[in-house]
Each structure stands twice: as structure tokens, then as C-alpha cells.
Amino acid sequence: MSKARIKLCPKCSGIKPGKLVDAGVPKDEIARGCFGCCRKKRPELEDRVYVRVEGRLVSAGSKKKLAKKVVAALTE
């Protein structure tokens, strides 16, 4: 089993894994847990949804846009 390439925080990310799976991300590529980018620590992320993709923070203004960005980041 390989390491998941996407990490999302169930409390802070603002998106559920199902939205990413619906966009075409394989379920085994998604891990859940804190990755240290709480909105308290990073106020610029207020009103945004975000995840970590291969160690890089990817954010967008909506869940739909984030899902598209994540799919694009995985295909790079």
C-alpha cells in the first residue's frame, strides 16, 4: 500500500473526502488528519477550502474549484 498523496483535516479543510472522490480522486489517495494549517494559525485561509497535495498546500474559494485543482495537481 502506498502513502496517500492528499491530506485533509476533517475539522478545518472545509471539504469532505466524498467531494474529491466524486471529482475523480481515488479514495486510497486521501488521508484524514491534522496537517498544521488551522485557520487560527493561517488567517489568510479564512473563507477558503484547502488540502495538502504531496506536501503542498492547495486552496480555492469553493469546493468545486478545489476538487478541480487537486485533480490537476495529481496529474502533474
Coordinates of N, CA, C and O in Angstrom, one line a residue:
M1 N 0.8 -1.2 0.0 CA 0.0 0.0 0.0 C 0.9 1.2 0.0 O 1.8 1.4 0.8
S2 N 0.6 2.1 -0.9 CA 1.4 3.4 -1.0 C 0.8 4.4 -0.1 O -0.3 4.4 0.4
K3 N 1.7 5.4 0.2 CA 1.3 6.5 1.0 C 0.3 7.4 0.3 O 0.5 7.7 -0.9
A4 N -0.7 7.9 1.0 CA -1.7 8.8 0.4 C -1.1 10.1 0.0 O -0.2 10.6 0.8
R5 N -1.5 10.6 -1.1 CA -0.9 11.9 -1.6 C -1.6 13.1 -1.2 O -1.2 14.2 -1.3
I6 N -2.9 12.9 -0.7 CA -3.7 14.1 -0.3 C -4.0 13.9 1.2 O -4.4 12.9 1.6
K7 N -3.9 15.0 1.9 CA -4.3 15.0 3.3 C -5.2 16.1 3.5 O -5.0 17.3 3.1
L8 N -6.3 15.8 4.2 CA -7.3 16.9 4.6 C -7.6 16.7 6.1 O -7.6 15.7 6.6
C9 N -7.9 17.9 6.6 CA -8.3 17.9 8.1 C -9.8 17.9 8.1 O -10.4 18.8 7.5
P10 N -10.4 17.0 8.8 CA -11.9 16.9 8.9 C -12.5 18.1 9.6 O -13.6 18.5 9.3
K11 N -11.7 18.8 10.4 CA -12.2 20.0 11.1 C -12.0 21.3 10.3 O -12.9 22.1 10.3
C12 N -10.9 21.5 9.7 CA -10.5 22.8 9.2 C -10.6 22.9 7.6 O -10.7 24.0 7.1
S13 N -10.4 21.8 6.9 CA -10.2 21.9 5.5 C -11.5 22.4 4.8 O -11.4 23.1 3.7
G14 N -12.6 22.1 5.3 CA -13.9 22.6 4.7 C -14.4 21.8 3.5 O -15.3 22.2 2.8
I15 N -13.8 20.6 3.3 CA -14.3 19.7 2.3 C -14.3 18.3 2.8 O -13.4 17.9 3.6
K16 N -15.2 17.5 2.3 CA -15.3 16.1 2.7 C -14.6 15.2 1.7 O -14.6 15.6 0.5
P17 N -14.1 14.1 2.0 CA -13.4 13.2 1.1 C -14.3 12.8 -0.1 O -13.8 12.7 -1.2
G18 N -15.6 12.7 0.1 CA -16.5 12.3 -0.9 C -16.5 13.3 -2.1 O -16.7 12.9 -3.3
K19 N -16.4 14.6 -1.9 CA -16.3 15.6 -2.9 C -15.1 15.3 -3.8 O -15.2 15.5 -5.1
L20 N -14.0 15.0 -3.2 CA -12.8 14.7 -4.0 C -12.9 13.4 -4.8 O -12.5 13.3 -6.0
V21 N -13.5 12.4 -4.2 CA -13.8 11.1 -4.9 C -14.7 11.3 -6.1 O -14.5 10.8 -7.1
D22 N -15.7 12.1 -5.9 CA -16.7 12.4 -7.0 C -16.0 13.1 -8.1 O -16.4 13.0 -9.3
A23 N -14.9 13.9 -7.8 CA -14.2 14.6 -8.9 C -13.2 13.7 -9.6 O -12.6 14.1 -10.6
G24 N -13.0 12.5 -9.1 CA -12.1 11.5 -9.8 C -10.9 11.2 -9.0 O -10.0 10.5 -9.6
V25 N -10.7 11.6 -7.8 CA -9.6 11.2 -6.9 C -9.8 9.9 -6.3 O -10.8 9.6 -5.7
P26 N -8.9 8.9 -6.5 CA -9.0 7.6 -5.9 C -9.1 7.7 -4.3 O -8.4 8.5 -3.7
K27 N -10.0 6.9 -3.8 CA -10.2 7.0 -2.3 C -9.0 6.7 -1.5 O -8.7 7.3 -0.5
D28 N -8.1 5.8 -2.0 CA -6.9 5.4 -1.3 C -5.8 6.4 -1.3 O -4.8 6.3 -0.7
E29 N -6.0 7.5 -2.1 CA -5.1 8.6 -2.2 C -5.4 9.7 -1.1 O -4.6 10.7 -1.0
I30 N -6.4 9.5 -0.4 CA -6.9 10.5 0.6 C -6.7 10.1 2.0 O -7.1 9.0 2.4
A31 N -6.0 10.9 2.8 CA -5.8 10.6 4.2 C -6.4 11.7 5.0 O -6.4 12.9 4.6
R32 N -7.0 11.4 6.2 CA -7.6 12.4 7.0 C -6.8 12.6 8.3 O -6.3 11.7 8.8
G33 N -6.6 13.9 8.7 CA -5.9 14.2 9.9 C -5.4 15.6 9.8 O -5.3 16.2 8.8
C34 N -5.0 16.1 11.0 CA -4.4 17.5 11.1 C -3.1 17.6 10.3 O -2.3 16.7 10.4
F35 N -2.9 18.7 9.6 CA -1.6 18.9 8.9 C -1.1 20.2 9.2 O -0.2 20.7 8.5
G36 N -1.5 20.9 10.3 CA -0.9 22.1 10.8 C -1.3 23.4 10.1 O -0.5 24.3 10.2
C37 N -2.3 23.5 9.4 CA -2.7 24.7 8.7 C -4.1 25.2 9.2 O -5.0 25.5 8.4
C38 N -4.3 25.2 10.5 CA -5.6 25.7 11.0 C -5.8 27.1 10.7 O -4.9 27.9 10.5
R39 N -7.1 27.5 10.6 CA -7.4 28.9 10.3 C -6.9 29.8 11.4 O -6.7 31.0 11.1
K40 N -6.8 29.3 12.6 CA -6.3 30.1 13.7 C -4.8 30.5 13.4 O -4.4 31.6 13.7
K41 N -4.1 29.6 12.8 CA -2.7 29.8 12.6 C -2.5 30.6 11.2 O -1.5 31.3 11.1
R42 N -3.4 30.4 10.3 CA -3.2 31.0 9.0 C -4.5 31.7 8.6 O -5.4 31.2 7.9
P43 N -4.6 33.0 9.1 CA -5.9 33.7 8.8 C -6.2 34.0 7.3 O -7.3 34.2 7.0
E44 N -5.2 33.9 6.5 CA -5.4 34.1 5.0 C -6.3 33.0 4.4 O -6.8 33.1 3.3
L45 N -6.4 31.9 5.2 CA -7.2 30.8 4.7 C -8.7 30.9 5.1 O -9.5 30.0 4.8
E46 N -9.1 31.9 5.8 CA -10.5 32.2 6.1 C -11.3 32.2 4.9 O -10.9 32.8 3.9
D47 N -12.5 31.6 4.9 CA -13.4 31.6 3.8 C -12.8 30.8 2.6 O -13.2 31.1 1.4
R48 N -11.9 29.9 2.8 CA -11.4 29.1 1.7 C -11.4 27.6 2.1 O -11.5 27.3 3.3
V49 N -11.4 26.8 1.1 CA -11.3 25.3 1.4 C -9.9 24.9 0.9 O -9.3 25.5 0.0
Y50 N -9.2 23.9 1.6 CA -7.9 23.6 1.3 C -7.5 22.2 1.8 O -8.1 21.6 2.7
V51 N -6.5 21.7 1.1 CA -5.9 20.4 1.4 C -4.4 20.4 1.2 O -3.9 21.4 0.5
R52 N -3.7 19.4 1.6 CA -2.3 19.2 1.2 C -2.2 18.2 0.1 O -2.8 17.1 0.3
V53 N -1.5 18.5 -1.0 CA -1.3 17.6 -2.0 C 0.2 17.4 -2.2 O 0.9 18.4 -2.5
E54 N 0.7 16.2 -1.9 CA 2.1 15.9 -2.0 C 2.9 16.9 -1.2 O 4.0 17.4 -1.7
G55 N 2.5 17.3 -0.1 CA 3.2 18.3 0.8 C 2.9 19.7 0.5 O 3.4 20.6 1.3
R56 N 2.3 20.1 -0.6 CA 2.0 21.5 -0.9 C 0.5 21.8 -0.5 O -0.4 21.0 -0.7
L57 N 0.3 23.0 0.0 CA -1.0 23.5 0.3 C -1.7 23.9 -1.0 O -1.2 24.7 -1.7
V58 N -2.9 23.4 -1.2 CA -3.7 23.8 -2.3 C -5.0 24.3 -1.8 O -5.7 23.6 -1.0
S59 N -5.4 25.5 -2.2 CA -6.6 26.1 -1.7 C -7.4 26.8 -2.8 O -6.9 27.1 -3.9
A60 N -8.7 27.0 -2.6 CA -9.6 27.6 -3.5 C -10.8 28.2 -2.8 O -11.0 27.9 -1.6
G61 N -11.5 29.0 -3.5 CA -12.7 29.7 -2.9 C -13.9 28.8 -2.8 O -14.8 29.2 -2.1
S62 N -14.0 27.7 -3.5 CA -15.1 26.8 -3.5 C -14.7 25.4 -3.5 O -13.6 25.0 -3.9
K63 N -15.5 24.5 -3.1 CA -15.2 23.0 -3.1 C -15.0 22.5 -4.5 O -14.2 21.7 -4.7
K64 N -15.9 23.0 -5.4 CA -15.8 22.5 -6.8 C -14.4 22.9 -7.4 O -13.8 22.1 -8.1
K65 N -14.0 24.2 -7.2 CA -12.7 24.6 -7.7 C -11.6 23.9 -7.1 O -10.6 23.6 -7.8
L66 N -11.7 23.6 -5.8 CA -10.6 22.9 -5.1 C -10.5 21.5 -5.7 O -9.4 21.0 -5.9
A67 N -11.6 20.8 -5.9 CA -11.6 19.5 -6.4 C -10.9 19.4 -7.8 O -10.1 18.6 -8.1
K68 N -11.2 20.4 -8.6 CA -10.5 20.5 -10.0 C -9.0 20.8 -9.8 O -8.2 20.2 -10.5
K69 N -8.6 21.6 -8.9 CA -7.2 21.9 -8.6 C -6.5 20.7 -8.1 O -5.3 20.4 -8.5
V70 N -7.1 19.9 -7.3 CA -6.5 18.7 -6.7 C -6.3 17.6 -7.8 O -5.2 17.1 -7.9
V71 N -7.3 17.5 -8.7 CA -7.1 16.5 -9.8 C -6.0 17.0 -10.7 O -5.2 16.2 -11.1
A72 N -5.9 18.3 -11.0 CA -4.9 18.8 -11.8 C -3.5 18.6 -11.2 O -2.5 18.2 -11.9
A73 N -3.4 18.8 -9.9 CA -2.1 18.7 -9.2 C -1.7 17.2 -9.2 O -0.5 16.9 -9.2
L74 N -2.6 16.3 -9.1 CA -2.2 14.9 -9.1 C -1.7 14.4 -10.5 O -1.0 13.4 -10.6
T75 N -2.2 15.0 -11.5 CA -1.8 14.6 -12.9 C -0.5 15.3 -13.3 O 0.0 15.0 -14.4
E76 N 0.0 16.2 -12.6 CA 1.3 16.9 -13.0 C 2.4 16.0 -12.9 O 2.6 15.1 -12.2

